[in-house]
Amino acid sequence: MAKYLLLKHYRGAPTAVNDVPMDQWTPEEITAHVGYMRDFAARLEGTGEFVDGQALAAEGLWVRYDGEGRPPVTDGPFAETKDLIAGWMVIDVDTQERAVELAGELSAAPGAGGKPIHEWLEVRPFYGVSPTITE
């Protein structure tokens, strides 16, 4: 088994087919989208492939170490990853092909009008874990 990060983006990825920003969705459309995500995660829990997942708020800031005995330095806000990354899911699957298959299903989450978003998801293996590729 290898762990993969499925990364959902607000912006920065190629344009989705159903490219209506979530802040323009109706409450019912948001509920349907969140329900799809929960059902997807529950199904993967049942197969043992779900590790964790979270939606991220748009707020955030950068923090860095500023030397011994000094408080951390903060900066922002600016349009960096906190404005780009909408959420993530960690899966633990047998092959890279399975990770791609699941990302494709997740891409079909409903959006505006109840139609699939067809959003692009970034699929990244965890560092130090070689993906299994079968042909």
CSV table of C-alpha atoms in Angstrom, one decimal:
chain,number,residue,atom,x,y,z
A,1,MET,CA,0.0,0.0,0.0
A,2,ALA,CA,1.2,3.5,-0.7
A,3,LYS,CA,-0.2,6.8,0.6
A,4,TYR,CA,-1.3,9.5,-1.8
A,5,LEU,CA,-2.5,13.1,-1.3
A,6,LEU,CA,-5.5,14.1,-3.4
A,7,LEU,CA,-5.3,17.9,-3.4
A,8,LYS,CA,-8.3,20.0,-4.2
A,9,HIS,CA,-7.7,23.6,-5.4
A,10,TYR,CA,-9.7,26.8,-5.3
A,11,ARG,CA,-7.6,28.3,-8.0
A,12,GLY,CA,-4.3,27.5,-9.8
A,13,ALA,CA,-5.3,24.2,-11.4
A,14,PRO,CA,-6.6,24.0,-14.9
A,15,THR,CA,-10.1,25.2,-15.2
A,16,ALA,CA,-12.8,22.8,-14.3
A,17,VAL,CA,-15.7,22.1,-16.7
A,18,ASN,CA,-18.3,23.3,-14.3
A,19,ASP,CA,-16.3,26.4,-13.2
A,20,VAL,CA,-18.8,28.2,-11.0
A,21,PRO,CA,-17.0,29.4,-7.8
A,22,MET,CA,-18.5,27.8,-4.7
A,23,ASP,CA,-19.4,31.2,-3.2
A,24,GLN,CA,-21.9,31.4,-6.0
A,25,TRP,CA,-23.6,28.0,-5.3
A,26,THR,CA,-26.9,27.7,-3.6
A,27,PRO,CA,-27.1,26.2,-0.1
A,28,GLU,CA,-28.6,23.0,-1.7
A,29,GLU,CA,-25.7,22.7,-4.2
A,30,ILE,CA,-23.2,23.1,-1.3
A,31,THR,CA,-25.0,20.4,0.7
A,32,ALA,CA,-25.0,18.0,-2.3
A,33,HIS,CA,-21.3,18.6,-2.8
A,34,VAL,CA,-20.4,18.1,0.9
A,35,GLY,CA,-22.6,15.0,0.9
A,36,TYR,CA,-20.8,13.5,-2.1
A,37,MET,CA,-17.5,14.1,-0.4
A,38,ARG,CA,-18.7,12.4,2.8
A,39,ASP,CA,-20.1,9.5,0.9
A,40,PHE,CA,-16.9,9.1,-1.0
A,41,ALA,CA,-14.8,9.1,2.2
A,42,ALA,CA,-17.2,6.6,3.9
A,43,ARG,CA,-17.0,4.2,0.9
A,44,LEU,CA,-13.2,4.4,1.1
A,45,GLU,CA,-13.3,3.8,4.9
A,46,GLY,CA,-15.2,0.6,4.1
A,47,THR,CA,-12.4,-0.6,1.7
A,48,GLY,CA,-9.6,0.5,4.1
A,49,GLU,CA,-8.3,3.1,1.6
A,50,PHE,CA,-9.3,6.2,3.4
A,51,VAL,CA,-6.7,7.8,5.8
A,52,ASP,CA,-7.9,11.3,6.4
A,53,GLY,CA,-9.3,14.4,4.7
A,54,GLN,CA,-10.3,17.9,5.5
A,55,ALA,CA,-11.7,21.0,3.8
A,56,LEU,CA,-9.6,24.1,4.5
A,57,ALA,CA,-10.8,27.7,5.2
A,58,ALA,CA,-9.5,30.4,3.0
A,59,GLU,CA,-8.0,32.3,6.0
A,60,GLY,CA,-4.4,31.7,7.0
A,61,LEU,CA,-1.0,33.2,7.3
A,62,TRP,CA,2.7,32.5,6.8
A,63,VAL,CA,4.8,31.8,9.9
A,64,ARG,CA,8.5,31.4,10.2
A,65,TYR,CA,11.1,31.0,12.9
A,66,ASP,CA,12.9,34.3,13.7
A,67,GLY,CA,15.8,33.1,15.9
A,68,GLU,CA,16.3,31.9,19.5
A,69,GLY,CA,14.1,33.6,22.0
A,70,ARG,CA,12.2,35.6,19.5
A,71,PRO,CA,8.5,35.2,18.6
A,72,PRO,CA,7.7,33.7,15.2
A,73,VAL,CA,7.3,36.1,12.3
A,74,THR,CA,4.0,36.3,10.6
A,75,ASP,CA,3.1,37.8,7.3
A,76,GLY,CA,0.2,38.0,4.9
A,77,PRO,CA,-2.4,37.8,3.8
A,78,PHE,CA,-1.5,37.3,0.2
A,79,ALA,CA,-2.6,35.0,-2.6
A,80,GLU,CA,-0.5,31.9,-1.8
A,81,THR,CA,-1.5,28.3,-1.1
A,82,LYS,CA,-4.2,29.3,1.5
A,83,ASP,CA,-6.1,30.9,-1.4
A,84,LEU,CA,-5.4,28.0,-3.7
A,85,ILE,CA,-5.9,24.8,-1.7
A,86,ALA,CA,-9.5,24.0,-0.9
A,87,GLY,CA,-8.9,20.7,0.9
A,88,TRP,CA,-7.2,17.4,0.8
A,89,MET,CA,-7.7,13.7,1.2
A,90,VAL,CA,-5.1,11.1,2.0
A,91,ILE,CA,-5.7,7.6,0.6
A,92,ASP,CA,-3.7,4.4,1.1
A,93,VAL,CA,-4.0,2.3,-2.0
A,94,ASP,CA,-2.2,-0.6,-3.7
A,95,THR,CA,-1.3,1.2,-7.0
A,96,GLN,CA,-0.9,4.5,-8.6
A,97,GLU,CA,-3.6,3.5,-11.0
A,98,ARG,CA,-6.1,3.1,-8.1
A,99,ALA,CA,-5.1,6.6,-6.8
A,100,VAL,CA,-5.8,8.0,-10.3
A,101,GLU,CA,-9.1,6.1,-10.5
A,102,LEU,CA,-10.3,7.5,-7.1
A,103,ALA,CA,-9.2,11.0,-8.0
A,104,GLY,CA,-11.3,10.7,-11.1
A,105,GLU,CA,-14.3,9.8,-9.0
A,106,LEU,CA,-13.7,12.6,-6.6
A,107,SER,CA,-13.5,15.0,-9.6
A,108,ALA,CA,-17.1,14.2,-10.3
A,109,ALA,CA,-18.4,15.8,-7.1
A,110,PRO,CA,-21.5,17.9,-7.9
A,111,GLY,CA,-21.2,21.7,-8.2
A,112,ALA,CA,-23.5,24.4,-9.6
A,113,GLY,CA,-26.7,23.1,-11.0
A,114,GLY,CA,-26.0,19.7,-9.4
A,115,LYS,CA,-23.7,18.9,-12.4
A,116,PRO,CA,-20.3,17.3,-11.8
A,117,ILE,CA,-17.5,19.8,-11.4
A,118,HIS,CA,-14.9,17.8,-13.4
A,119,GLU,CA,-12.3,19.6,-11.4
A,120,TRP,CA,-8.6,18.8,-11.7
A,121,LEU,CA,-7.1,17.1,-8.6
A,122,GLU,CA,-3.5,17.0,-7.8
A,123,VAL,CA,-2.4,13.4,-7.0
A,124,ARG,CA,0.9,13.2,-5.1
A,125,PRO,CA,2.6,10.2,-3.4
A,126,PHE,CA,4.0,10.7,0.0
A,127,TYR,CA,7.7,11.3,0.0
A,128,GLY,CA,9.9,8.3,0.4
A,129,VAL,CA,7.2,5.9,-0.8
A,130,SER,CA,7.7,4.7,-4.3
A,131,PRO,CA,4.4,4.4,-6.2
A,132,THR,CA,3.5,1.0,-7.5
A,133,ILE,CA,2.9,1.2,-11.3
A,134,THR,CA,1.4,-1.7,-13.1
A,135,GLU,CA,1.0,-2.0,-16.8
